[in-house]
Amino acid sequence: MMVLPALILFFSFHTFPLMQGIFYSFTDYRGYGDWNFIGIENYINVFKDPRILNSYQFTFKFAIISTILVNIISLTIALGLNSKVKFHKTLRGIYFMPNILSILIVGFVFKFIFSVFIPEIGQSFGIEGLAKSILGDKDSAWIAIVIVGVWQAAALNVILYLSGLATIPEDLYEASGLDGASKWQQFRHVTFPLIAPFFTINMVLAMKNFLMVFDHVVALTGGGPGRSTQSISLLIYEDGFTGGQFALQSANAVIYFFVIVTISIIQIRFLQKREVQM
């Protein structure tokens, strides 16, 4: 009886809408009015729509690059914070702050930086490469989204890596030091193998979150210039709710759900296999 209210809320706001979306993906429903069953036509049209394919291309490029960068940066920061440096506890709090800030607010702040602050500096010092906002260039606007996404996502990853580093006994470092192991050898043969499960968690969570990128794109570019930075989540929202393609984007959402689940399962199995080999 105590679980029942939570179960009802979960079913009402998660499971039932999910089932509705799957149901409407087999219809020609536009979000209003009448509808008819059309079978798997929407699923076929998903692979024929160039806008959808472009959004997949951008999202995967963004997610792969951001996942790699955020894990390299966060692991480096975690190793620094785990060492015996002054004010390391205060620094841990400072590095975690981006995670508690609103993504939209952070996005709007960085939009001002990329659109006004940096171009003014470029104009003042005569640096042509910085004189124009990269948000207005369809070939480089995605870089700004990567910068903001990695900057904010690194906060949580740092905490997870620090949790992993805290589980490593100091005796192992002392023993390896007596055997003449360098810092790099200690990291390669002691530190990384022991935090491999935390690396797996961070890789899977980072990839999943970056594949679902939405707020960063809305705040920085709105999917532009043109549709060059339109993520899949943003495309589903815009064309599904305001573009009269509710059924088509419902099919797109179902496909993308299975894509994310498949990628996560592949990551987990591959990385866990690497853990055993280490």
Coordinates of C-alpha atoms in Angstrom, one line a residue:
M1 CA 0.0 0.0 0.0
M2 CA 2.9 2.4 0.7
V3 CA 4.4 1.7 -2.8
L4 CA 1.0 2.1 -4.6
P5 CA 0.9 5.9 -4.7
A6 CA 4.4 6.1 -6.2
L7 CA 3.5 3.3 -8.6
I8 CA 0.4 5.1 -9.8
L9 CA 2.3 8.4 -10.3
F10 CA 5.1 6.5 -12.2
F11 CA 2.6 4.8 -14.4
S12 CA 0.5 7.9 -15.1
F13 CA 3.4 10.2 -16.0
H14 CA 5.9 7.7 -17.5
T15 CA 4.6 4.4 -18.5
F16 CA 1.2 5.5 -19.9
P17 CA 2.6 8.4 -22.0
L18 CA 5.3 6.0 -23.3
M19 CA 2.6 3.5 -24.3
Q20 CA 0.6 6.3 -25.9
G21 CA 3.6 7.4 -27.9
I22 CA 4.2 3.9 -29.2
F23 CA 0.5 3.6 -30.1
Y24 CA 0.4 6.9 -32.0
S25 CA 3.6 6.0 -33.9
F26 CA 1.5 3.5 -35.9
T27 CA -1.0 6.3 -36.9
D28 CA -1.0 9.5 -38.9
Y29 CA -1.9 11.6 -35.8
R30 CA -0.8 15.2 -36.0
G31 CA -1.2 16.0 -32.3
Y32 CA -4.8 17.1 -32.9
G33 CA -7.9 16.0 -34.8
D34 CA -8.7 12.6 -36.2
W35 CA -6.2 9.9 -37.0
N36 CA -5.9 6.6 -38.9
F37 CA -3.7 3.5 -38.6
I38 CA -1.0 3.4 -41.2
G39 CA 1.2 0.6 -39.8
I40 CA 4.9 1.0 -40.0
E41 CA 4.9 3.8 -42.5
N42 CA 6.2 6.3 -40.0
Y43 CA 9.1 4.1 -39.2
I44 CA 10.0 3.8 -42.8
N45 CA 9.7 7.6 -43.3
V46 CA 12.1 8.2 -40.4
F47 CA 14.9 6.8 -42.5
K48 CA 13.9 8.8 -45.6
D49 CA 13.7 12.2 -43.9
P50 CA 17.1 14.1 -44.4
R51 CA 16.4 16.3 -41.4
I52 CA 16.2 13.4 -39.1
L53 CA 19.3 11.8 -40.5
N54 CA 21.2 15.1 -40.1
S55 CA 20.1 15.4 -36.5
Y56 CA 21.3 11.8 -35.9
Q57 CA 24.7 12.7 -37.4
F58 CA 25.1 15.8 -35.3
T59 CA 24.0 14.1 -32.1
F60 CA 26.3 11.2 -32.5
K61 CA 29.2 13.4 -33.4
F62 CA 28.5 15.6 -30.3
A63 CA 28.0 12.6 -28.0
I64 CA 31.1 10.7 -29.0
I65 CA 33.5 13.7 -28.8
S66 CA 32.0 15.0 -25.6
T67 CA 32.1 11.6 -23.9
I68 CA 35.7 11.1 -24.7
L69 CA 36.7 14.7 -23.6
V70 CA 34.6 14.7 -20.4
N71 CA 36.2 11.4 -19.2
I72 CA 39.7 12.6 -19.9
I73 CA 39.2 15.9 -18.3
S74 CA 37.3 14.7 -15.2
L75 CA 39.8 11.8 -14.6
T76 CA 42.7 14.3 -14.8
I77 CA 41.0 16.7 -12.4
A78 CA 40.1 13.8 -10.0
L79 CA 43.7 12.6 -9.9
G80 CA 44.8 16.1 -9.1
L81 CA 42.2 16.6 -6.3
N82 CA 43.0 13.1 -4.9
S83 CA 46.6 14.1 -4.4
K84 CA 47.9 16.0 -1.3
V85 CA 47.2 19.5 -2.4
K86 CA 46.1 22.5 -0.2
F87 CA 42.4 23.2 0.0
H88 CA 41.5 20.0 -1.8
K89 CA 38.2 19.7 -0.1
T90 CA 37.3 23.3 -1.0
L91 CA 38.4 22.6 -4.6
R92 CA 36.1 19.6 -4.7
G93 CA 33.2 21.7 -3.9
I94 CA 34.1 24.3 -6.5
Y95 CA 34.5 21.7 -9.2
F96 CA 31.1 20.3 -8.4
M97 CA 29.3 23.6 -8.6
P98 CA 28.5 23.4 -12.4
N99 CA 26.5 20.3 -11.7
I100 CA 24.0 22.1 -9.5
L101 CA 23.5 25.0 -11.9
S102 CA 20.6 25.1 -14.3
I103 CA 21.6 24.0 -17.8
L104 CA 19.5 26.7 -19.4
I105 CA 21.1 29.4 -17.2
V106 CA 24.6 28.2 -17.9
G107 CA 23.7 28.0 -21.6
F108 CA 22.5 31.6 -21.7
V109 CA 25.6 32.8 -19.9
F110 CA 27.9 31.0 -22.3
K111 CA 25.8 32.3 -25.2
F112 CA 26.7 35.9 -24.1
I113 CA 30.4 34.9 -23.7
F114 CA 30.5 33.4 -27.2
S115 CA 28.4 36.0 -28.9
V116 CA 29.5 39.3 -27.2
F117 CA 32.5 38.9 -24.8
I118 CA 34.9 36.8 -27.0
P119 CA 34.1 38.8 -30.2
E120 CA 34.8 42.1 -28.4
I121 CA 38.1 40.8 -27.2
G122 CA 39.0 39.6 -30.7
Q123 CA 38.1 43.0 -32.2
S124 CA 40.1 44.8 -29.6
F125 CA 43.2 42.8 -30.2
G126 CA 42.7 42.4 -33.9
I127 CA 42.3 38.7 -33.8
E128 CA 40.1 37.8 -36.8
G129 CA 39.5 34.2 -35.6
L130 CA 37.8 35.5 -32.4
A131 CA 36.1 38.6 -33.9
K132 CA 33.0 36.7 -35.0
S133 CA 30.8 34.5 -32.9
I134 CA 31.2 30.8 -33.5
L135 CA 27.5 30.4 -32.7
G136 CA 26.7 32.0 -36.1
D137 CA 28.9 29.6 -38.1
K138 CA 27.2 26.3 -39.0
D139 CA 30.6 24.6 -39.2
S140 CA 31.8 25.6 -35.7
A141 CA 28.6 26.2 -33.6
W142 CA 28.7 22.6 -32.4
I143 CA 32.1 23.2 -30.8
A144 CA 30.5 25.7 -28.4
I145 CA 27.9 23.1 -27.4
V146 CA 30.6 20.6 -26.8
I147 CA 32.5 23.1 -24.6
V148 CA 29.5 23.9 -22.4
G149 CA 28.3 20.3 -22.2
V150 CA 31.7 19.0 -21.2
W151 CA 32.3 21.8 -18.7
Q152 CA 29.1 21.0 -16.9
A153 CA 29.1 17.2 -17.2
A154 CA 32.7 17.0 -15.8
A155 CA 31.5 18.0 -12.4
L156 CA 29.6 14.8 -11.7
N157 CA 32.2 12.6 -13.4
V158 CA 34.9 14.1 -11.1
I159 CA 32.9 13.1 -8.0
L160 CA 32.5 9.5 -9.3
Y161 CA 36.2 9.2 -10.1
L162 CA 37.1 10.5 -6.7
S163 CA 34.8 7.9 -5.2
G164 CA 36.7 5.2 -7.1
L165 CA 40.1 6.6 -6.2
A166 CA 39.2 6.6 -2.5
T167 CA 38.8 2.8 -2.6
I168 CA 42.4 2.2 -3.6
P169 CA 44.6 1.3 -0.6
E170 CA 47.7 3.4 -0.1
D171 CA 49.7 0.2 0.5
L172 CA 49.5 -0.6 -3.2
Y173 CA 51.2 2.7 -4.2
E174 CA 53.9 2.2 -1.5
A175 CA 54.6 -1.3 -2.7
S176 CA 54.8 -0.2 -6.4
G177 CA 57.0 2.7 -5.4
L178 CA 59.4 0.3 -3.7
D179 CA 59.5 -1.8 -6.9
G180 CA 60.6 1.3 -8.8
A181 CA 57.3 2.1 -10.6
S182 CA 57.0 5.6 -12.0
K183 CA 53.8 7.7 -11.6
W184 CA 52.7 6.7 -15.1
Q185 CA 53.3 3.0 -14.4
Q186 CA 51.4 3.3 -11.1
F187 CA 48.4 4.9 -12.9
R188 CA 48.5 2.3 -15.7
H189 CA 48.9 -0.8 -13.6
V190 CA 47.4 0.1 -10.3
T191 CA 45.1 3.1 -10.4
F192 CA 43.2 2.6 -13.7
P193 CA 42.5 -1.1 -13.3
L194 CA 41.1 -0.6 -9.9
I195 CA 38.8 2.3 -10.9
A196 CA 37.8 0.5 -14.2
P197 CA 34.2 -0.1 -12.9
F198 CA 33.9 3.7 -12.2
F199 CA 35.2 4.4 -15.7
T200 CA 32.5 2.1 -17.1
I201 CA 29.8 3.9 -15.2
N202 CA 31.0 7.3 -16.3
M203 CA 31.3 6.3 -20.0
V204 CA 27.8 4.8 -20.1
L205 CA 26.2 7.7 -18.2
A206 CA 28.0 10.4 -20.2
M207 CA 27.2 8.8 -23.5
K208 CA 23.5 8.4 -22.6
N209 CA 23.2 12.0 -21.3
F210 CA 25.0 13.5 -24.3
L211 CA 22.8 11.5 -26.7
M212 CA 19.8 13.1 -25.1
V213 CA 21.2 16.6 -25.3
F214 CA 18.5 19.2 -25.4
D215 CA 18.9 22.2 -23.0
H216 CA 22.4 23.1 -24.2
V217 CA 21.2 23.3 -27.8
V218 CA 18.1 25.3 -26.9
A219 CA 20.0 27.9 -24.9
L220 CA 23.0 28.3 -27.2
T221 CA 21.8 27.9 -30.8
G222 CA 18.2 26.8 -30.8
G223 CA 19.3 24.2 -33.4
G224 CA 20.8 26.7 -35.8
P225 CA 22.4 28.1 -37.8
G226 CA 19.8 26.5 -40.0
R227 CA 19.5 23.0 -38.6
S228 CA 23.2 22.3 -38.2
T229 CA 23.1 21.8 -34.4
Q230 CA 19.6 20.4 -34.1
S231 CA 19.8 17.3 -31.8
I232 CA 17.4 14.4 -32.0
S233 CA 15.6 15.4 -28.8
L234 CA 15.1 19.0 -30.1
L235 CA 13.9 17.7 -33.4
I236 CA 11.3 15.4 -31.8
Y237 CA 10.1 18.3 -29.6
E238 CA 9.9 20.9 -32.3
D239 CA 8.4 18.9 -35.1
G240 CA 6.4 16.7 -32.9
F241 CA 4.6 19.3 -30.8
T242 CA 4.6 22.3 -33.1
G243 CA 5.3 20.9 -36.6
G244 CA 2.3 18.7 -36.9
Q245 CA 4.5 15.5 -37.1
F246 CA 3.4 14.0 -33.8
A247 CA 3.1 10.4 -35.1
L248 CA 6.3 10.6 -37.2
Q249 CA 8.4 11.9 -34.3
S250 CA 6.8 9.4 -31.9
A251 CA 8.2 6.7 -34.2
N252 CA 11.5 8.6 -34.2
A253 CA 11.5 8.6 -30.4
V254 CA 10.8 4.9 -30.3
I255 CA 13.7 4.1 -32.6
Y256 CA 16.0 6.4 -30.7
F257 CA 15.0 4.8 -27.4
F258 CA 16.2 1.4 -28.7
V259 CA 19.3 3.0 -30.2
I260 CA 20.3 4.4 -26.8
V261 CA 19.5 1.1 -25.0
T262 CA 21.5 -0.8 -27.6
I263 CA 24.5 1.5 -27.3
S264 CA 24.4 1.4 -23.5
I265 CA 24.3 -2.4 -23.5
I266 CA 27.2 -2.7 -25.9
Q267 CA 29.2 -0.2 -23.8
I268 CA 28.6 -2.1 -20.6
R269 CA 29.5 -5.5 -22.0
F270 CA 32.6 -4.3 -23.8
L271 CA 33.9 -2.2 -20.9
Q272 CA 33.2 -4.9 -18.3
K273 CA 35.1 -7.4 -20.5
R274 CA 38.0 -5.0 -20.4
E275 CA 37.7 -4.8 -16.6
V276 CA 38.3 -8.6 -16.4
Q277 CA 41.2 -8.4 -18.8
M278 CA 42.9 -5.8 -16.7

